[in-house]
Short mmCIF file of C-alpha atoms and ligand atoms in Angstrom, two decimals:
data_model
loop_
_atom_site.label_atom_id
_atom_site.label_comp_id
_atom_site.label_asym_id
_atom_site.label_seq_id
_atom_site.Cartn_x
_atom_site.Cartn_y
_atom_site.Cartn_z
CA UNK A 20 6.55 24.19 11.27
CA UNK A 21 3.82 21.84 9.72
CA UNK A 22 2.20 19.10 11.73
CA UNK A 23 1.23 15.88 10.31
CA UNK A 24 -0.51 12.48 11.98
CA UNK A 25 -0.16 9.52 10.35
CA UNK A 26 -2.02 6.36 11.10
CA UNK A 27 -0.22 3.26 10.07
CA UNK A 28 2.95 4.82 11.19
CA UNK A 29 4.37 1.24 11.80
CA UNK A 30 3.47 0.03 7.63
CA UNK A 31 5.45 0.16 4.86
CA UNK A 32 3.97 3.22 3.38
CA UNK A 33 3.87 4.92 6.90
CA UNK A 34 7.57 4.62 7.70
CA UNK A 35 8.35 6.19 3.81
CA UNK A 36 6.08 8.84 4.65
CA UNK A 37 7.56 9.68 7.97
CA UNK A 38 10.90 9.77 6.19
CA UNK A 39 9.75 12.06 3.42
CA UNK A 40 7.96 14.44 5.99
CA UNK A 41 10.72 14.77 8.34
CA UNK A 42 13.09 15.38 5.44
CA UNK A 43 10.77 18.35 4.72
CA UNK A 44 10.90 19.56 8.13
CA UNK A 45 7.42 18.56 9.52
CA UNK A 46 6.95 17.48 13.22
CA UNK A 47 5.30 13.96 12.66
CA UNK A 48 3.00 12.25 14.99
CA UNK A 49 3.00 8.72 14.24
CA UNK A 50 -0.18 6.56 15.52
CA UNK A 51 0.97 2.49 16.28
CA UNK A 52 -1.51 0.31 17.68
CA UNK A 53 -0.72 -1.80 20.71
CA UNK A 54 1.24 -5.07 20.09
CA UNK A 55 2.38 -7.76 22.28
CA UNK A 56 5.80 -7.36 20.49
CA UNK A 57 7.79 -4.62 19.00
CA UNK A 58 6.06 -3.43 16.04
CA UNK A 59 8.39 -0.67 15.26
CA UNK A 60 11.03 -2.35 13.01
CA UNK A 61 10.28 -0.20 9.96
CA UNK A 62 10.80 3.02 12.13
CA UNK A 63 13.48 2.39 14.39
CA UNK A 64 15.44 4.90 12.50
CA UNK A 65 13.40 7.98 13.31
CA UNK A 66 12.17 6.88 16.90
CA UNK A 67 14.82 9.20 18.17
CA UNK A 68 14.10 12.23 15.84
CA UNK A 69 13.37 15.09 17.84
CA UNK A 70 10.36 16.16 15.53
CA UNK A 71 8.99 12.49 15.68
CA UNK A 72 6.38 11.60 18.14
CA UNK A 73 4.93 7.92 18.51
CA UNK A 74 1.50 7.71 20.10
CA UNK A 75 -0.54 4.68 20.73
CA UNK A 76 -3.74 4.57 19.34
CA UNK A 77 -6.45 2.30 17.45
CA UNK A 78 -8.82 3.51 14.35
CA UNK A 79 -11.08 0.95 15.42
CA UNK A 80 -11.84 2.93 18.74
CA UNK A 81 -13.24 6.29 17.89
CA UNK A 82 -12.31 7.36 21.38
CA UNK A 83 -8.94 6.69 20.63
CA UNK A 84 -8.85 8.62 17.70
CA UNK A 85 -10.58 11.56 19.46
CA UNK A 86 -7.98 11.76 22.30
CA UNK A 87 -5.19 12.01 19.44
CA UNK A 88 -6.78 14.81 17.75
CA UNK A 89 -7.62 16.53 20.97
CA UNK A 90 -3.86 16.40 21.75
CA UNK A 91 -2.85 17.58 18.67
CA UNK A 92 -5.65 19.75 17.38
CA UNK A 93 -3.39 22.14 15.61
CA UNK A 94 -2.61 19.55 12.97
CA UNK A 95 -2.17 20.19 9.36
CA UNK A 96 -2.29 17.14 7.60
CA UNK A 97 -3.80 13.84 8.68
CA UNK A 98 -2.65 10.57 6.82
CA UNK A 99 -4.80 7.58 7.00
CA UNK A 100 -2.57 4.52 6.03
CA UNK A 101 -3.72 2.27 8.57
CA UNK A 102 -5.86 -0.99 7.32
CA UNK A 103 -6.02 -4.70 7.59
CA UNK A 104 -4.18 -4.65 4.08
CA UNK A 105 -3.91 -8.35 3.01
CA UNK A 106 -6.61 -9.07 0.29
CA UNK A 107 -6.16 -12.95 1.19
CA UNK A 108 -6.56 -12.57 4.95
CA UNK A 109 -9.60 -10.28 4.38
CA UNK A 110 -11.59 -13.60 3.30
CA UNK A 111 -10.54 -15.28 6.60
CA UNK A 112 -11.08 -12.05 8.77
CA UNK A 113 -13.81 -10.17 6.90
CA UNK A 114 -15.38 -8.57 9.67
CA UNK A 115 -12.02 -7.28 11.27
CA UNK A 116 -11.09 -6.19 7.69
CA UNK A 117 -14.37 -4.27 7.88
CA UNK A 118 -13.85 -2.74 11.27
CA UNK A 119 -10.06 -1.40 10.36
CA UNK A 120 -10.19 -0.77 6.71
CA UNK A 121 -13.79 0.49 6.31
CA UNK A 122 -15.15 2.04 9.66
CA UNK A 123 -11.55 3.00 10.84
CA UNK A 124 -11.69 5.93 8.10
CA UNK A 125 -15.14 6.90 9.28
CA UNK A 126 -14.01 7.22 12.69
CA UNK A 127 -11.21 9.75 11.46
CA UNK A 128 -13.34 11.71 9.52
CA UNK A 129 -16.34 11.84 11.89
CA UNK A 130 -13.75 12.92 14.41
CA UNK A 131 -12.22 15.66 12.28
CA UNK A 132 -15.93 17.10 11.74
CA UNK A 133 -16.99 16.81 15.30
CA UNK A 134 -13.77 18.34 16.94
CA UNK A 135 -13.69 21.10 13.87
CA UNK A 136 -10.23 20.14 13.36
CA UNK A 137 -9.02 22.21 10.19
CA UNK A 138 -6.71 19.91 8.77
CA UNK A 139 -6.16 18.39 5.10
CA UNK A 140 -7.12 14.42 4.87
CA UNK A 141 -5.52 11.67 2.78
CA UNK A 142 -7.25 8.46 2.56
CA UNK A 143 -5.09 5.42 1.00
CA UNK A 144 -7.65 3.89 -1.45
CA UNK A 145 -6.47 1.26 -3.74
CA UNK A 146 -6.56 -0.01 -7.33
CA UNK A 147 -8.14 -3.37 -5.90
CA UNK A 148 -11.37 -1.14 -5.54
CA UNK A 149 -11.72 -1.78 -9.42
CA UNK A 150 -11.53 -5.62 -9.02
CA UNK A 151 -12.56 -7.70 -11.89
CA UNK A 152 -13.87 -4.87 -14.37
CA UNK A 153 -11.06 -6.11 -16.87
CA UNK A 154 -10.36 -9.77 -17.73
CA UNK A 155 -6.85 -10.97 -18.45
CA UNK A 156 -5.69 -8.82 -21.48
CA UNK A 157 -2.59 -10.07 -23.04
CA UNK A 158 -2.42 -7.48 -25.45
CA UNK A 159 -2.20 -5.32 -22.11
CA UNK A 160 -4.12 -2.31 -23.76
CA UNK A 161 -6.58 -1.61 -21.08
CA UNK A 162 -6.00 1.16 -18.24
CA UNK A 163 -7.88 1.64 -14.91
CA UNK A 164 -8.31 5.76 -14.36
CA UNK A 165 -10.30 7.78 -11.80
CA UNK A 166 -13.44 7.52 -14.02
CA UNK A 167 -13.29 3.41 -14.20
CA UNK A 168 -16.11 1.75 -12.27
CA UNK A 169 -15.56 -0.12 -9.12
CA UNK A 170 -15.82 -3.81 -9.02
CA UNK A 171 -14.59 -5.05 -5.78
CA UNK A 172 -13.93 -8.49 -5.34
CA UNK A 173 -12.76 -9.21 -1.62
CA UNK A 174 -13.91 -8.03 1.61
CA UNK A 175 -10.87 -5.83 1.65
CA UNK A 176 -11.89 -4.08 -1.69
CA UNK A 177 -15.26 -3.59 -0.38
CA UNK A 178 -14.06 -1.76 2.54
CA UNK A 179 -11.77 0.29 0.78
CA UNK A 180 -14.67 1.37 -1.42
CA UNK A 181 -16.65 2.42 1.65
CA UNK A 182 -13.92 4.37 3.09
CA UNK A 183 -13.45 5.71 -0.32
CA UNK A 184 -17.00 6.92 -0.74
CA UNK A 185 -16.85 8.32 2.81
CA UNK A 186 -13.84 10.54 1.97
CA UNK A 187 -15.57 11.96 -1.02
CA UNK A 188 -18.92 12.49 0.80
CA UNK A 189 -17.06 14.16 3.91
CA UNK A 190 -15.43 16.44 1.13
CA UNK A 191 -19.00 17.46 -0.42
CA UNK A 192 -21.08 17.42 2.34
CA UNK A 193 -18.80 19.12 5.12
CA UNK A 194 -16.31 20.93 2.77
CA UNK A 195 -13.56 18.89 4.32
CA UNK A 196 -9.96 19.08 2.24
CA UNK A 197 -10.20 15.37 1.77
CA UNK A 198 -8.44 13.52 -0.94
CA UNK A 199 -7.98 9.73 -1.87
CA UNK A 200 -5.05 8.26 -3.62
CA UNK A 201 -6.03 5.18 -5.58
CA UNK A 202 -2.58 3.82 -5.28
CA UNK A 203 -1.69 0.65 -7.25
CA UNK A 204 0.44 -2.01 -5.70
CA UNK A 205 3.66 -0.55 -4.55
CA UNK A 206 6.49 -2.67 -3.07
CA UNK A 207 10.10 -2.33 -1.90
CA UNK A 208 12.65 -3.42 0.59
CA UNK A 209 10.29 -2.44 3.41
CA UNK A 210 7.32 -4.72 1.90
CA UNK A 211 5.64 -7.14 4.40
CA UNK A 212 6.70 -10.53 3.97
CA UNK A 213 3.38 -11.82 2.82
CA UNK A 214 2.57 -9.89 -0.17
CA UNK A 215 3.77 -11.74 -3.35
CA UNK A 216 6.71 -9.86 -3.95
CA UNK A 217 8.61 -9.53 -0.97
CA UNK A 218 7.54 -13.37 -0.33
CA UNK A 219 9.47 -14.13 -3.61
CA UNK A 220 12.56 -11.95 -2.88
CA UNK A 221 12.99 -12.94 0.91
CA UNK A 222 12.86 -16.69 -0.12
CA UNK A 223 15.41 -15.99 -2.85
CA UNK A 224 17.50 -14.10 -0.21
CA UNK A 225 17.31 -17.33 2.25
CA UNK A 226 17.86 -19.87 -0.55
CA UNK A 227 20.94 -17.85 -1.70
CA UNK A 228 22.06 -17.61 1.83
CA UNK A 229 21.73 -21.29 2.36
CA UNK A 230 24.05 -21.79 -0.60
CA UNK A 231 21.32 -22.51 -3.07
CA UNK A 232 21.01 -25.92 -1.02
CA UNK A 233 18.96 -28.00 -3.36
CA UNK A 234 17.19 -29.22 -0.50
CA UNK A 235 15.94 -25.99 0.71
CA UNK A 236 11.91 -25.71 1.21
CA UNK A 237 10.59 -24.90 -2.11
CA UNK A 238 8.72 -21.41 -2.54
CA UNK A 239 5.22 -22.01 -2.43
CA UNK A 240 2.66 -19.70 -4.51
CA UNK A 241 -1.02 -19.48 -5.78
CA UNK A 242 -1.87 -17.91 -9.06
CA UNK A 243 0.79 -16.84 -11.14
CA UNK A 244 -0.92 -15.41 -13.88
CA UNK A 245 -2.44 -12.37 -12.44
CA UNK A 246 -1.15 -8.85 -13.60
CA UNK A 247 -0.11 -6.25 -11.41
CA UNK A 248 0.96 -2.42 -11.89
CA UNK A 249 3.83 -2.80 -9.62
CA UNK A 250 5.90 0.67 -8.50
CA UNK A 251 8.08 1.45 -5.74
CA UNK A 252 6.84 2.29 -2.44
CA UNK A 253 9.22 5.35 -1.92
CA UNK A 254 7.83 6.99 -5.03
CA UNK A 255 4.42 6.63 -4.09
CA UNK A 256 4.33 8.36 -0.66
CA UNK A 257 5.54 11.63 -2.61
CA UNK A 258 2.22 11.56 -4.29
CA UNK A 259 0.20 11.53 -1.19
CA UNK A 260 1.93 14.46 0.28
CA UNK A 261 1.54 16.25 -3.13
CA UNK A 262 -2.22 15.55 -3.19
CA UNK A 263 -2.59 17.51 0.05
CA UNK A 264 -0.60 20.65 -1.18
CA UNK A 265 -3.22 21.18 -3.85
CA UNK A 266 -5.79 24.04 -3.29
CA UNK A 267 -8.50 21.84 -4.39
CA UNK A 268 -8.84 18.11 -2.96
CA UNK A 269 -9.39 15.52 -5.33
CA UNK A 270 -8.76 12.16 -6.05
CA UNK A 271 -5.89 10.67 -8.32
CA UNK A 272 -4.89 7.29 -9.38
CA UNK A 273 -1.12 6.63 -8.97
CA UNK A 274 0.51 3.89 -10.92
CA UNK A 275 3.28 3.22 -13.27
CA UNK A 276 1.09 2.45 -16.25
CA UNK A 277 2.98 -0.86 -16.61
CA UNK A 278 1.56 -4.64 -16.03
CA UNK A 279 3.38 -7.88 -15.58
CA UNK A 280 2.41 -11.29 -14.01
CA UNK A 281 3.69 -12.67 -10.92
CA UNK A 282 5.26 -15.34 -13.46
CA UNK A 283 7.18 -12.54 -15.06
CA UNK A 284 8.26 -11.10 -11.53
CA UNK A 285 9.45 -14.46 -10.73
CA UNK A 286 11.64 -14.60 -14.03
CA UNK A 287 13.34 -11.18 -13.44
CA UNK A 288 13.80 -11.95 -9.76
CA UNK A 289 15.45 -15.38 -10.40
CA UNK A 290 17.65 -13.89 -13.23
CA UNK A 291 19.15 -11.50 -10.50
CA UNK A 292 20.92 -14.36 -8.81
CA UNK A 293 21.56 -16.61 -12.01
CA UNK A 294 18.66 -18.81 -12.37
CA UNK A 295 17.05 -18.60 -15.80
CA UNK A 296 14.94 -21.72 -15.07
CA UNK A 297 13.05 -21.36 -11.58
CA UNK A 298 10.42 -24.31 -12.24
CA UNK A 299 12.12 -26.74 -9.92
CA UNK A 300 12.43 -24.25 -6.98
CA UNK A 301 8.59 -23.16 -6.98
CA UNK A 302 5.47 -25.06 -5.98
CA UNK A 303 2.15 -23.81 -6.92
CA UNK A 304 -0.10 -24.58 -3.89
CA UNK A 305 -3.95 -24.34 -3.60
CA UNK A 306 -3.65 -22.62 -0.01
CA UNK A 307 -2.46 -19.66 -1.71
CA UNK A 308 -5.09 -19.14 -4.13
CA UNK A 309 -7.90 -16.86 -3.31
CA UNK A 310 -11.94 -17.38 -3.36
CA UNK A 311 -11.97 -14.66 -5.93
CA UNK A 312 -9.05 -13.27 -7.88
CA UNK A 313 -8.38 -9.80 -9.73
CA UNK A 314 -6.86 -10.81 -12.83
CA UNK A 315 -5.79 -7.71 -14.23
CA UNK A 316 -4.63 -4.16 -13.14
CA UNK A 317 -2.80 -1.60 -14.97
CA UNK A 318 -3.26 2.15 -14.19
CA UNK A 319 -3.42 5.36 -16.12
CA UNK A 320 -1.92 8.31 -13.75
CA UNK A 321 -2.08 11.22 -16.38
CA UNK A 322 -4.39 13.24 -14.11
CA UNK A 323 -1.51 13.12 -11.46
CA UNK A 324 1.10 13.82 -14.03
CA UNK A 325 -0.90 16.88 -15.38
CA UNK A 326 -1.91 18.39 -11.85
CA UNK A 327 0.63 17.02 -9.43
CA UNK A 328 3.35 16.73 -11.67
CA UNK A 329 3.80 13.30 -10.50
CA UNK A 330 5.62 10.49 -12.22
CA UNK A 331 7.34 7.24 -10.82
CA UNK A 332 10.89 7.12 -10.65
CA UNK A 333 11.57 3.41 -10.68
CA UNK A 334 10.70 1.16 -13.57
CA UNK A 335 9.86 -2.50 -12.80
CA UNK A 336 13.10 -3.95 -13.45
CA UNK A 337 14.59 -1.45 -10.66
CA UNK A 338 12.25 -2.42 -8.14
CA UNK A 339 12.74 -6.14 -8.78
CA UNK A 340 16.49 -5.57 -8.35
CA UNK A 341 16.31 -3.47 -5.46
CA UNK A 342 14.07 -5.94 -3.57
CA UNK A 343 16.31 -8.96 -4.40
CA UNK A 344 19.76 -7.11 -3.69
CA UNK A 345 18.44 -6.20 -0.21
CA UNK A 346 17.11 -9.59 0.52
CA UNK A 347 20.20 -11.38 -0.72
CA UNK A 348 22.51 -8.98 1.16
P1 NAP B 8 0.87 -2.11 5.80
O1 NAP B 8 2.38 -2.46 5.56
O2 NAP B 8 -0.02 -3.40 6.18
O3 NAP B 8 0.49 -0.79 6.90
C1 NAP B 8 -0.81 -1.07 7.76
C2 NAP B 8 -0.66 -0.20 8.71
O4 NAP B 8 -1.92 0.07 9.43
C3 NAP B 8 0.26 -0.84 9.73
O5 NAP B 8 1.07 0.28 10.36
C4 NAP B 8 -0.62 -1.64 10.79
O6 NAP B 8 -0.21 -1.61 12.28
C5 NAP B 8 -1.92 -0.35 10.75
N1 NAP B 8 -3.03 -0.96 11.38
C6 NAP B 8 -3.66 -1.92 11.16
N2 NAP B 8 -4.67 -1.94 11.96
C7 NAP B 8 -4.64 -0.92 12.69
C8 NAP B 8 -5.75 -0.30 13.75
N3 NAP B 8 -6.60 -0.85 14.13
N4 NAP B 8 -5.36 0.97 14.05
C9 NAP B 8 -4.22 1.57 13.84
N5 NAP B 8 -3.32 1.18 13.01
C10 NAP B 8 -3.68 -0.20 12.31
O7 NAP B 8 0.07 -1.41 4.59
P2 NAP B 8 0.97 -0.66 3.49
O8 NAP B 8 1.44 -1.22 2.33
O9 NAP B 8 2.00 0.40 3.99
O10 NAP B 8 -0.25 0.32 2.89
C11 NAP B 8 -0.58 1.54 3.60
C12 NAP B 8 -2.21 1.74 3.08
O11 NAP B 8 -2.31 1.87 1.90
C13 NAP B 8 -3.09 0.67 3.70
O12 NAP B 8 -4.22 1.52 3.91
C14 NAP B 8 -3.37 0.03 2.53
O13 NAP B 8 -4.46 -0.81 2.46
C15 NAP B 8 -3.31 0.77 1.35
N6 NAP B 8 -2.49 0.46 -0.08
C16 NAP B 8 -1.54 -0.14 -0.13
C17 NAP B 8 -1.22 -0.51 -1.25
C18 NAP B 8 0.24 -1.17 -1.53
O14 NAP B 8 0.53 -1.80 -2.73
N7 NAP B 8 1.05 -1.18 -0.57
C19 NAP B 8 -1.73 -0.11 -2.66
C20 NAP B 8 -2.99 0.44 -2.34
C21 NAP B 8 -3.37 1.15 -1.12
P3 NAP B 8 0.61 -2.96 12.59
O15 NAP B 8 2.29 -2.66 12.15
O16 NAP B 8 0.74 -3.26 14.07
O17 NAP B 8 0.15 -4.05 11.76
O1 F7E B 9 -1.05 -10.24 -4.22
C1 F7E B 9 -1.11 -13.41 -6.29
C2 F7E B 9 -2.19 -13.13 -5.70
O2 F7E B 9 -1.00 -10.11 -1.82
C3 F7E B 9 -0.88 -10.18 -5.59
C4 F7E B 9 -2.10 -5.12 -1.07
O3 F7E B 9 -1.00 -4.08 -0.65
O4 F7E B 9 -1.88 -4.62 -3.36
C5 F7E B 9 -1.88 -5.55 -2.59
O5 F7E B 9 -3.07 -6.49 -2.85
C6 F7E B 9 -1.18 -11.18 -6.54
C7 F7E B 9 -2.46 -11.68 -6.38
O6 F7E B 9 -1.25 -8.00 -3.38
C8 F7E B 9 0.53 -15.68 -4.03
O7 F7E B 9 -3.56 -14.20 -5.89
C9 F7E B 9 0.04 -15.63 -5.98
O8 F7E B 9 -2.94 -11.88 -7.84
O9 F7E B 9 1.03 -9.29 -3.23
P1 F7E B 9 -0.42 -9.59 -3.05
P2 F7E B 9 -2.47 -7.68 -3.65
O10 F7E B 9 -3.33 -8.81 -3.54
O11 F7E B 9 -2.57 -7.36 -5.21
C10 F7E B 9 -3.20 -3.64 -3.47
C11 F7E B 9 -3.16 -2.64 -4.19
C12 F7E B 9 -3.70 -3.20 -2.21
O12 F7E B 9 -4.39 -2.29 -2.05
C13 F7E B 9 -3.21 -4.08 -1.12
O13 F7E B 9 -3.32 -3.38 0.43
O14 F7E B 9 -0.21 -12.36 -6.49
N1 F7E B 9 -0.14 -14.48 -5.50
N2 F7E B 9 0.88 -16.39 -4.89
C14 F7E B 9 0.20 -14.42 -4.19
N3 F7E B 9 -0.23 -13.23 -3.15
C15 F7E B 9 0.18 -13.64 -1.94
N4 F7E B 9 0.22 -12.74 -1.18
N5 F7E B 9 0.85 -14.69 -1.75
C16 F7E B 9 1.21 -15.86 -2.67
O15 F7E B 9 1.66 -16.76 -2.07
#
């Protein structure tokens, strides 16, 4: 039986990945940080699984990471999904973001080397690292791939670049089987409620449940013109696993190859509840604009398709429908 450790088990991707690995009959050790309230909402359904173990740990604390590896030194695969993952928050808490999203990855990699852990390592890199290398391209002919230059536009993206380079350095310097997945935005029913897609579908759900009350507080959003390449989280965790099954470690872009604005997401989401015109329900609020924006993201995952045989299973329309239906019911 293979054993995997997942840092970031309580997050959207951690929970999907744990489901996938348990299905594949792995023993899964999930690492969650201490919280004053219950942070296991997304993994409730696996807490009593006999192959699942929950351990407390924090990746900003190297001692904590070392203790986890000492207890599970026979681990086969290590997935680092832990991060302060909210871009807007990273402008307000840049040092914390650096400690978790940047240095946290180093703590894991250095512990692997120092303890001589013979395991494969996955780092959750991000399309945010590409940043502002493309302006809005309404003809939508531009793509980012593994060769595209990083031009990070937030403390989050800079921390992710550091972790990404650390992952490639440890591969080259110490021969670790470490791969980074450069994942574009991926969403779903388990997405955090402050990311734009879930914020929209959650609001629609609450509004529908209110009987479409005209006095319902409006949906307050920031920039509606940015383009994102949105996929379904359940599809993307399969790519993470596939990367660690390869003989040689490499980095891969994972995306759908399609891009849409937030405005288009709103169109499709509101149409699912019978609203063609949402303009009276949404307010643009300066509070939700960022000091710097990433205008245009659209990935090219031909490498993952060719080497891993990975391809996304859900379209943009499927994704929006799934999320709206979940939040409305
Ligand atoms: P998420 O829902 O925000 O989950 C982040 C996880 O990290 C949570 O389990 C969180 O714990 C944990 N965490 C935060 N600080 C920690 C610390 N100091 N020590 C240990 N764990 C800590 O993020 P996600 O959407 O699942 O994304 C997974 C990873 O992929 C992240 O690294 C993210 O940056 C990256 N990524 C995401 C996307 C995307 O579109 N979703 C795209 C590219 C890359 P709590 O539950 O206690 O907060
Ligand atoms: O913003 C705009 C916002 O916060 C998307 C993370 O998973 O994917 C995610 O980062 C867009 C931006 O995701 C609101 O300005 C408008 O242009 O949903 P988001 P993100 O910043 O793209 C990447 C790949 C990651 O790696 C990250 O971890 O939507 N937007 N109005 C808004 N965004 C939010 N959050 N809230 C608004 O009210």
